[in-house]
Every structure is written in structure tokens, then in C-alpha cells.
Short mmCIF file of C-alpha atoms in Angstrom, two decimals:
data_model
loop_
_atom_site.label_atom_id
_atom_site.label_comp_id
_atom_site.label_asym_id
_atom_site.label_seq_id
_atom_site.Cartn_x
_atom_site.Cartn_y
_atom_site.Cartn_z
CA MET A 827 18.99 -31.56 42.26
CA PHE A 828 16.27 -28.85 42.14
CA ASP A 829 17.44 -26.63 44.99
CA ASP A 830 15.49 -23.59 43.79
CA LEU A 831 12.10 -25.27 44.37
CA PRO A 832 10.16 -24.70 47.60
CA ALA A 833 10.87 -27.18 50.33
CA ASP A 834 7.30 -27.74 51.53
CA LEU A 835 4.76 -30.03 49.88
CA ALA A 836 1.87 -27.53 49.75
CA ARG A 837 3.78 -25.01 47.64
CA LEU A 838 5.14 -27.77 45.35
CA LEU A 839 1.61 -29.02 44.73
CA THR A 840 0.46 -25.45 44.01
CA LEU A 841 3.28 -25.00 41.50
CA ARG A 842 2.31 -28.27 39.85
CA VAL A 843 -1.32 -27.13 39.49
CA TRP A 844 -0.28 -23.76 38.08
CA HIS A 845 2.01 -25.35 35.54
CA ALA A 846 -0.71 -27.79 34.52
CA MET A 847 -3.13 -24.87 34.03
CA TRP A 848 -0.58 -23.00 31.92
CA LEU A 849 0.07 -26.08 29.80
CA GLN A 850 -3.66 -26.48 29.26
CA ARG A 851 -3.99 -22.83 28.21
CA ILE A 852 -1.03 -23.17 25.84
CA ASP A 853 -2.43 -26.39 24.33
CA THR A 854 -5.83 -24.74 23.84
CA LYS A 855 -4.23 -21.74 22.10
CA ILE A 856 -2.13 -24.02 19.87
CA ALA A 857 -5.24 -25.99 18.87
CA ALA A 858 -7.17 -22.78 18.08
CA LEU A 859 -4.33 -21.41 15.93
CA GLN A 860 -3.96 -24.71 14.08
CA GLU A 861 -7.70 -24.74 13.37
CA GLN A 862 -7.53 -21.14 12.13
CA GLU A 863 -4.62 -21.93 9.79
CA ALA A 864 -6.44 -25.01 8.47
CA GLN A 865 -9.54 -22.92 7.73
CA GLN A 866 -7.47 -20.25 5.97
CA GLU A 867 -5.75 -22.91 3.85
CA GLN A 868 -9.13 -24.44 2.98
CA GLY A 869 -10.36 -20.98 1.97
CA ARG A 870 -7.31 -20.43 -0.26
CA LYS A 871 -7.84 -23.81 -1.93
CA SER A 872 -11.55 -23.26 -2.57
CA ARG A 873 -11.16 -19.69 -3.86
CA PRO A 874 -11.81 -19.46 -7.60
CA GLN A 875 -8.84 -18.64 -9.79
CA GLU A 876 -8.54 -15.01 -10.88
CA PRO A 877 -9.52 -14.40 -14.50
CA ASP A 878 -6.90 -13.31 -17.00
CA TRP A 879 -9.00 -10.38 -18.25
CA ILE A 880 -11.82 -8.36 -16.72
CA VAL A 881 -14.04 -5.62 -18.02
CA GLU A 882 -15.26 -2.84 -15.77
CA LEU A 883 -18.92 -2.06 -16.36
CA GLY A 884 -20.65 1.29 -16.31
CA ILE A 885 -23.78 2.37 -14.47
CA GLY A 886 -27.24 2.35 -15.93
CA ASN A 887 -29.36 0.42 -18.35
CA GLY A 888 -27.39 -2.36 -20.00
CA ARG A 889 -24.24 -1.48 -18.03
CA PRO A 890 -21.94 -0.79 -20.97
CA PRO A 891 -18.25 -1.72 -20.67
CA ILE A 892 -16.08 1.27 -19.84
CA GLU A 893 -12.58 -0.15 -19.25
CA VAL A 894 -10.59 -3.36 -19.81
CA HIS A 895 -8.16 -4.61 -17.13
CA LEU A 896 -5.81 -7.49 -16.50
CA GLY A 897 -7.31 -10.00 -14.07
CA ASP A 898 -5.15 -8.91 -11.11
CA CYS A 899 -5.35 -5.14 -11.64
CA TYR A 900 -5.78 -3.21 -8.40
CA ALA A 901 -7.46 -0.30 -10.19
CA ALA A 902 -10.48 -2.29 -11.40
CA GLY A 903 -13.75 -1.18 -9.84
CA LYS A 904 -16.38 -3.33 -8.18
CA ARG A 905 -18.68 -3.51 -11.21
CA ARG A 906 -16.74 -5.99 -13.29
CA ARG A 907 -16.97 -9.35 -14.96
CA PRO A 908 -14.39 -11.78 -16.30
CA VAL A 909 -13.99 -12.01 -20.06
CA PRO A 910 -11.97 -14.32 -22.32
CA ARG A 911 -8.94 -13.03 -24.21
CA ASP A 912 -10.79 -12.73 -27.52
CA GLU A 913 -13.55 -10.58 -26.03
CA ALA A 914 -10.98 -8.35 -24.32
CA ARG A 915 -9.26 -7.83 -27.70
CA ARG A 916 -12.60 -7.15 -29.39
CA LEU A 917 -13.60 -4.59 -26.75
CA LEU A 918 -10.27 -2.77 -26.99
CA THR A 919 -10.38 -2.62 -30.79
CA ALA A 920 -14.01 -1.40 -30.57
CA GLY A 921 -12.87 1.64 -28.58
CA VAL A 922 -13.32 0.62 -24.97
CA ARG A 923 -10.68 2.36 -22.85
CA ALA A 924 -7.65 0.35 -21.66
CA CYS A 925 -6.57 0.69 -18.03
CA THR A 926 -3.58 3.00 -17.71
CA HIS A 927 -2.22 1.05 -14.73
CA CYS A 928 -2.13 -2.54 -15.98
CA LYS A 929 -2.01 -1.73 -19.73
CA PRO A 930 -4.00 -4.64 -21.19
CA ASP A 931 -3.57 -3.25 -24.70
CA ALA A 932 0.18 -3.81 -24.44
CA GLN A 933 -0.36 -7.34 -23.15
CA LEU A 934 -2.73 -8.07 -26.03
CA ARG A 935 -0.38 -6.32 -28.50
CA ILE A 936 -3.02 -3.81 -29.62
CA LEU A 937 -1.38 -0.54 -30.63
CA ASP A 938 -3.18 2.64 -31.66
#
């Protein structure tokens, strides 16, 4: 039936041990990857939802707003805070610059 296997018992037992070790290594790797995927999924579920609008803040005393962005804009800097739609509209009409990449003024229908 299995003619390609060694004929002596010692080598067959060695093959059996090697296969068992490989199966254990494979099972350990599968368990580690499943744990990693479960942790990533948990992280995605617990991540707060992105805001609809954000304002980029300046540097200095009071940190004045310098630019309004959509919530998922890649061009927004690190100094930012989420704002509601009404505040984003108010800031844009008060003269705060609109991002040229995500164009929040077009989304809010504010035309100059």
C-alpha cells in the first residue's frame, strides 16, 4: 500500500515523530494567527467612529482654528478636534480656510 515508506521500524518511528512535531508547529502557528486576527477585530470594533467634520488648530495661545476638514481627510494635521456640522459651517462662514483636498465648503454648500 505505502511502498515509498522505509521498510525498517526505526526510520518509520522517526518519520512519525517528525510529522508529529511539524503538526504541533503548524497548530501553534494557526492558534497564534487566529489570536492575532481576533485582537485586530476587537480593536476595529472598539475604535471610535470618525467624526464627520474636524477643525485643524493652530499653534500658540488659544490654538485658533486654521482649517476645516471632512472627518476622513488625509491632509488634516495632528492638531485637530472633531466639531459638529453647525460649528463647521459657522467657522467656514467666519473666514476659516476650507481644505483644498476634501472641500468641506462644497459639502456644506457654502459658496463664496
